[in-house]
Amino acid sequence: MSVAQAIEALRRELGKENVITATEDLFCYSYDATADLPEQKPDVVVTPENVDQVVKVVKIARQYRLPIYPRGSGTNLSGGTVPIKGGIVLSTLKMNRILEIDPSNLTATVQPGVIIQDLNNAVAPYGLIYPPDPGTVATATMGGSVAECSGGLRGLKYGVTRHYVMGLEVVLADGEVIRYGGKTVKNVTGYDLVRLFTGSEGTLGIITEIIVRLIPAPQARETMLAGFSRLADAGNAVADIIGQKVIPATLEIMDRVTVETVENFAHVGLPTDVAAILLIEVDGIPEVVKSEAAAVRQVIAKNSGWIKTAENDEEREKLWSARRAALPALAQRKPTTILEDATVPRSKITDMLLVVEDIGKRYNLVIGTFGHAGDGNLHPTILADARNEEEMERVRAAVEEIFRAALSLGGTLSGEHGIGIAKKQFLPWEMGNSGVQVLKKIKQALDPDNLLNPGKIVDLT
């Protein structure tokens, strides 16, 4: 049975308007936001509009033995949506309806193609927010965010995606549709399969509906910019802020390379005579915000830093636009941008910052480090040129050292980007071979034919 026959079957079931085969279009689905990975063109792209069409795609894929690669906006950073074995890319972007906003139960029900910012815009009139903010909220989809268990800027205080997913509808590899979880605050019925599918990177099932928890929007907030002449002082300030029992909504760091690059790129008024800056936002009840902001100022002063407060929403937005510009700004410096995801316990943040700085010097590489310092999640970003193989060899060696350093400090390979292709080979370093075998057994049980996003997280063959 041929690929051509499968494509004809897809056209019959989904309509020609939901099946993409033009070569120039297929190339757009051969990569995602991850650098230094092979590109692979799919045989066909489908854009189903509902769960019934997703089921039809799965059944056709099974019949013709074609792999399926679920995809949202393709902003993931671990190769999770690259169709490394060809086959079918299943784009969820047409499944973009907010099905329900339920203020009484503080929930929203959405399809996977809903853009995260669109959800927040929709719930704002109810005085509610959906806290997970992976930094690409204007483009990232809810389905992709759940599949990767995205973290982001507000993870320190509000947690990550898994803390907000209450229920899922999932199409399994055999075409069956299952629903787990729901709107209830408590649910201990059977295994926690909502958690299992959250962060499974499309390898166990295709998410077609999501119930998420919403929370009341904070009454007040205060946003501050702190500068330091030494990188270590910035790292120590992060630990000391948490040590004062202050949990900011956001506590972000940008090192000298990142600050200078962002300011040249975005011209938002960042200081360029610093070793690092912290962007800090406390929120909540006005009295608590005032008290926590005062405690933050004391900590910054203790660590030889200076601090400035945003006086209005315009200044606040400038600061956060600068943080969101970190990756695009760094990406314009050199042709290849390798964004990593080293995560360590908060108490080790200074150690990790200094290790990355040393690795950059030893391998003669430009590394800009930024990230969610408050929860220990750093993004060492190596700027290189993939056409220079000698440089790329140094890059790969540096990345391995960064991972080993994070693990040696009690950290993890990935705080929010996932494993995908990019980190698959390193999984035994953290989980051991026995731990990886457990992952394989789960995959084998739910997808014995290895049709769903094969080659990601673990290999079955």
Short mmCIF file of C-alpha atoms in Angstrom, two decimals, residues 240-431:
data_model
loop_
_atom_site.label_atom_id
_atom_site.label_comp_id
_atom_site.label_asym_id
_atom_site.label_seq_id
_atom_site.Cartn_x
_atom_site.Cartn_y
_atom_site.Cartn_z
CA ASP A 240 18.22 35.46 48.99
CA ILE A 241 14.85 36.72 47.71
CA ILE A 242 13.42 33.22 48.08
CA GLY A 243 15.18 32.95 51.44
CA GLN A 244 13.17 35.96 52.62
CA LYS A 245 10.00 33.92 51.92
CA VAL A 246 9.14 36.23 49.03
CA ILE A 247 7.87 34.31 46.00
CA PRO A 248 7.69 36.72 43.04
CA ALA A 249 5.33 36.04 40.18
CA THR A 250 8.37 36.36 37.93
CA LEU A 251 12.08 36.45 38.70
CA GLU A 252 14.08 36.51 35.47
CA ILE A 253 17.79 36.92 34.77
CA MET A 254 19.67 38.20 31.73
CA ASP A 255 23.47 38.20 31.60
CA ARG A 256 25.69 40.82 29.98
CA VAL A 257 25.71 39.20 26.52
CA THR A 258 21.91 38.97 26.53
CA VAL A 259 21.34 42.49 27.89
CA GLU A 260 23.63 44.12 25.34
CA THR A 261 22.11 42.13 22.49
CA VAL A 262 18.51 42.84 23.51
CA GLU A 263 19.18 46.57 23.90
CA ASN A 264 20.81 46.76 20.47
CA PHE A 265 17.85 44.86 19.04
CA ALA A 266 14.86 46.36 20.85
CA HIS A 267 16.10 49.74 22.19
CA VAL A 268 14.03 49.60 25.36
CA GLY A 269 16.48 51.40 27.64
CA LEU A 270 18.22 48.49 29.34
CA PRO A 271 21.53 49.31 31.08
CA THR A 272 24.50 47.94 29.16
CA ASP A 273 27.16 48.53 31.82
CA VAL A 274 26.11 45.56 33.96
CA ALA A 275 27.16 41.93 34.34
CA ALA A 276 23.53 40.89 34.76
CA ILE A 277 20.04 42.17 35.44
CA LEU A 278 17.07 40.71 37.25
CA LEU A 279 13.49 41.43 36.20
CA ILE A 280 11.24 40.98 39.20
CA GLU A 281 7.49 41.21 39.57
CA VAL A 282 5.54 40.72 42.78
CA ASP A 283 1.76 40.56 42.68
CA GLY A 284 -1.24 39.91 44.87
CA ILE A 285 -3.08 41.95 47.52
CA PRO A 286 -1.83 45.57 47.51
CA GLU A 287 -0.53 45.49 51.10
CA VAL A 288 1.39 42.27 50.45
CA VAL A 289 2.82 43.61 47.19
CA LYS A 290 4.13 46.68 48.98
CA SER A 291 5.74 44.58 51.72
CA GLU A 292 7.30 42.08 49.31
CA ALA A 293 8.67 44.82 47.04
CA ALA A 294 10.36 46.42 50.08
CA ALA A 295 11.93 43.08 51.00
CA VAL A 296 13.19 42.65 47.43
CA ARG A 297 14.83 46.08 47.52
CA GLN A 298 16.65 45.18 50.72
CA VAL A 299 17.96 41.95 49.19
CA ILE A 300 19.19 43.72 46.06
CA ALA A 301 21.04 46.32 48.13
CA LYS A 302 22.59 43.59 50.28
CA ASN A 303 23.97 41.96 47.11
CA SER A 304 25.56 45.18 45.81
CA GLY A 305 22.88 45.84 43.22
CA TRP A 306 20.72 48.80 42.28
CA ILE A 307 17.01 48.68 41.61
CA LYS A 308 14.46 50.67 39.64
CA THR A 309 10.66 50.33 39.74
CA ALA A 310 8.41 50.60 36.70
CA GLU A 311 6.26 53.69 37.28
CA ASN A 312 3.39 52.74 34.99
CA ASP A 313 2.08 50.03 32.68
CA GLU A 314 4.05 51.40 29.75
CA GLU A 315 7.35 51.03 31.60
CA ARG A 316 6.31 47.58 32.80
CA GLU A 317 5.51 46.44 29.28
CA LYS A 318 8.87 47.73 28.06
CA LEU A 319 10.68 45.59 30.62
CA TRP A 320 8.75 42.45 29.77
CA SER A 321 9.03 43.06 26.05
CA ALA A 322 12.79 43.19 26.59
CA ARG A 323 12.71 39.80 28.31
CA ARG A 324 10.55 38.27 25.58
CA ALA A 325 12.96 39.66 22.98
CA ALA A 326 15.91 37.73 24.45
CA LEU A 327 15.77 34.78 22.06
CA PRO A 328 14.95 36.67 18.83
CA ALA A 329 17.60 39.25 19.70
CA LEU A 330 20.30 36.64 20.30
CA ALA A 331 19.23 34.76 17.17
CA GLN A 332 20.06 37.71 14.93
CA ARG A 333 23.72 37.80 16.03
CA LYS A 334 24.78 34.56 14.33
CA PRO A 335 23.14 32.13 11.90
CA THR A 336 22.64 29.29 14.41
CA THR A 337 21.12 29.63 17.86
CA ILE A 338 21.25 26.67 20.26
CA LEU A 339 18.92 27.39 23.16
CA GLU A 340 19.36 25.02 26.08
CA ASP A 341 17.27 24.32 29.14
CA ALA A 342 19.55 23.57 32.10
CA THR A 343 17.62 23.52 35.36
CA VAL A 344 19.01 23.27 38.88
CA PRO A 345 17.72 23.71 42.43
CA ARG A 346 17.33 27.40 43.24
CA SER A 347 20.11 27.22 45.80
CA LYS A 348 22.52 26.24 43.00
CA ILE A 349 21.63 28.99 40.55
CA THR A 350 24.84 30.96 41.15
CA ASP A 351 26.96 27.84 40.67
CA MET A 352 25.22 27.08 37.37
CA LEU A 353 25.59 30.64 36.09
CA LEU A 354 29.33 30.59 36.76
CA VAL A 355 29.74 27.11 35.24
CA VAL A 356 28.09 28.25 31.99
CA GLU A 357 30.25 31.36 31.90
CA ASP A 358 33.38 29.20 32.33
CA ILE A 359 32.26 26.72 29.64
CA GLY A 360 31.82 29.58 27.18
CA LYS A 361 35.35 30.79 27.83
CA ARG A 362 36.95 27.35 27.62
CA TYR A 363 35.25 26.45 24.34
CA ASN A 364 35.66 29.95 22.89
CA LEU A 365 31.92 30.31 22.34
CA VAL A 366 29.53 33.21 22.70
CA ILE A 367 26.89 32.17 25.24
CA GLY A 368 24.08 34.45 26.31
CA THR A 369 22.31 33.20 29.43
CA PHE A 370 18.83 34.23 30.41
CA GLY A 371 15.91 32.47 31.99
CA HIS A 372 13.63 31.86 34.90
CA ALA A 373 16.19 32.21 37.66
CA GLY A 374 13.62 32.07 40.42
CA ASP A 375 12.80 28.43 39.67
CA GLY A 376 16.36 27.48 38.69
CA ASN A 377 15.56 27.21 34.97
CA LEU A 378 18.30 28.79 32.85
CA HIS A 379 18.57 29.07 29.08
CA PRO A 380 22.24 29.12 28.06
CA THR A 381 22.03 30.20 24.43
CA ILE A 382 25.02 29.40 22.24
CA LEU A 383 25.51 31.56 19.17
CA ALA A 384 27.28 29.78 16.33
CA ASP A 385 27.25 28.98 12.62
CA ALA A 386 26.13 25.52 11.56
CA ARG A 387 28.26 25.84 8.41
CA ASN A 388 31.39 25.83 10.58
CA GLU A 389 31.69 22.17 11.58
CA GLU A 390 34.69 22.77 13.83
CA GLU A 391 32.72 25.36 15.79
CA MET A 392 29.69 23.05 15.97
CA GLU A 393 31.86 20.31 17.46
CA ARG A 394 32.80 22.74 20.23
CA VAL A 395 29.13 23.64 20.63
CA ARG A 396 28.11 20.00 21.08
CA ALA A 397 30.88 19.40 23.59
CA ALA A 398 29.84 22.51 25.50
CA VAL A 399 26.20 21.40 25.57
CA GLU A 400 27.19 18.04 27.03
CA GLU A 401 29.19 19.79 29.75
CA ILE A 402 26.24 22.03 30.55
CA PHE A 403 23.99 18.99 30.96
CA ARG A 404 26.52 17.16 33.11
CA ALA A 405 26.98 20.24 35.28
CA ALA A 406 23.22 20.63 35.80
CA LEU A 407 22.88 16.98 36.81
CA SER A 408 25.89 17.18 39.14
CA LEU A 409 24.20 20.09 40.92
CA GLY A 410 21.05 18.05 41.51
CA GLY A 411 19.25 19.42 38.46
CA THR A 412 17.56 18.00 35.39
CA LEU A 413 18.10 17.83 31.63
CA SER A 414 14.97 19.82 30.88
CA GLY A 415 12.89 22.18 32.95
CA GLU A 416 10.36 23.01 30.23
CA HIS A 417 11.54 22.32 26.67
CA GLY A 418 11.06 18.57 26.77
CA ILE A 419 13.26 15.77 25.43
CA GLY A 420 12.17 15.23 21.81
CA ILE A 421 15.14 14.35 19.66
CA ALA A 422 17.60 16.85 21.09
CA LYS A 423 18.06 15.30 24.54
CA LYS A 424 17.02 11.71 23.98
CA GLN A 425 20.57 10.41 24.04
CA PHE A 426 21.18 11.97 27.44
CA LEU A 427 18.17 10.47 29.25
CA PRO A 428 20.16 7.58 30.81
CA TRP A 429 22.41 10.15 32.50
CA GLU A 430 19.48 11.30 34.59
CA MET A 431 17.11 8.31 34.73
#
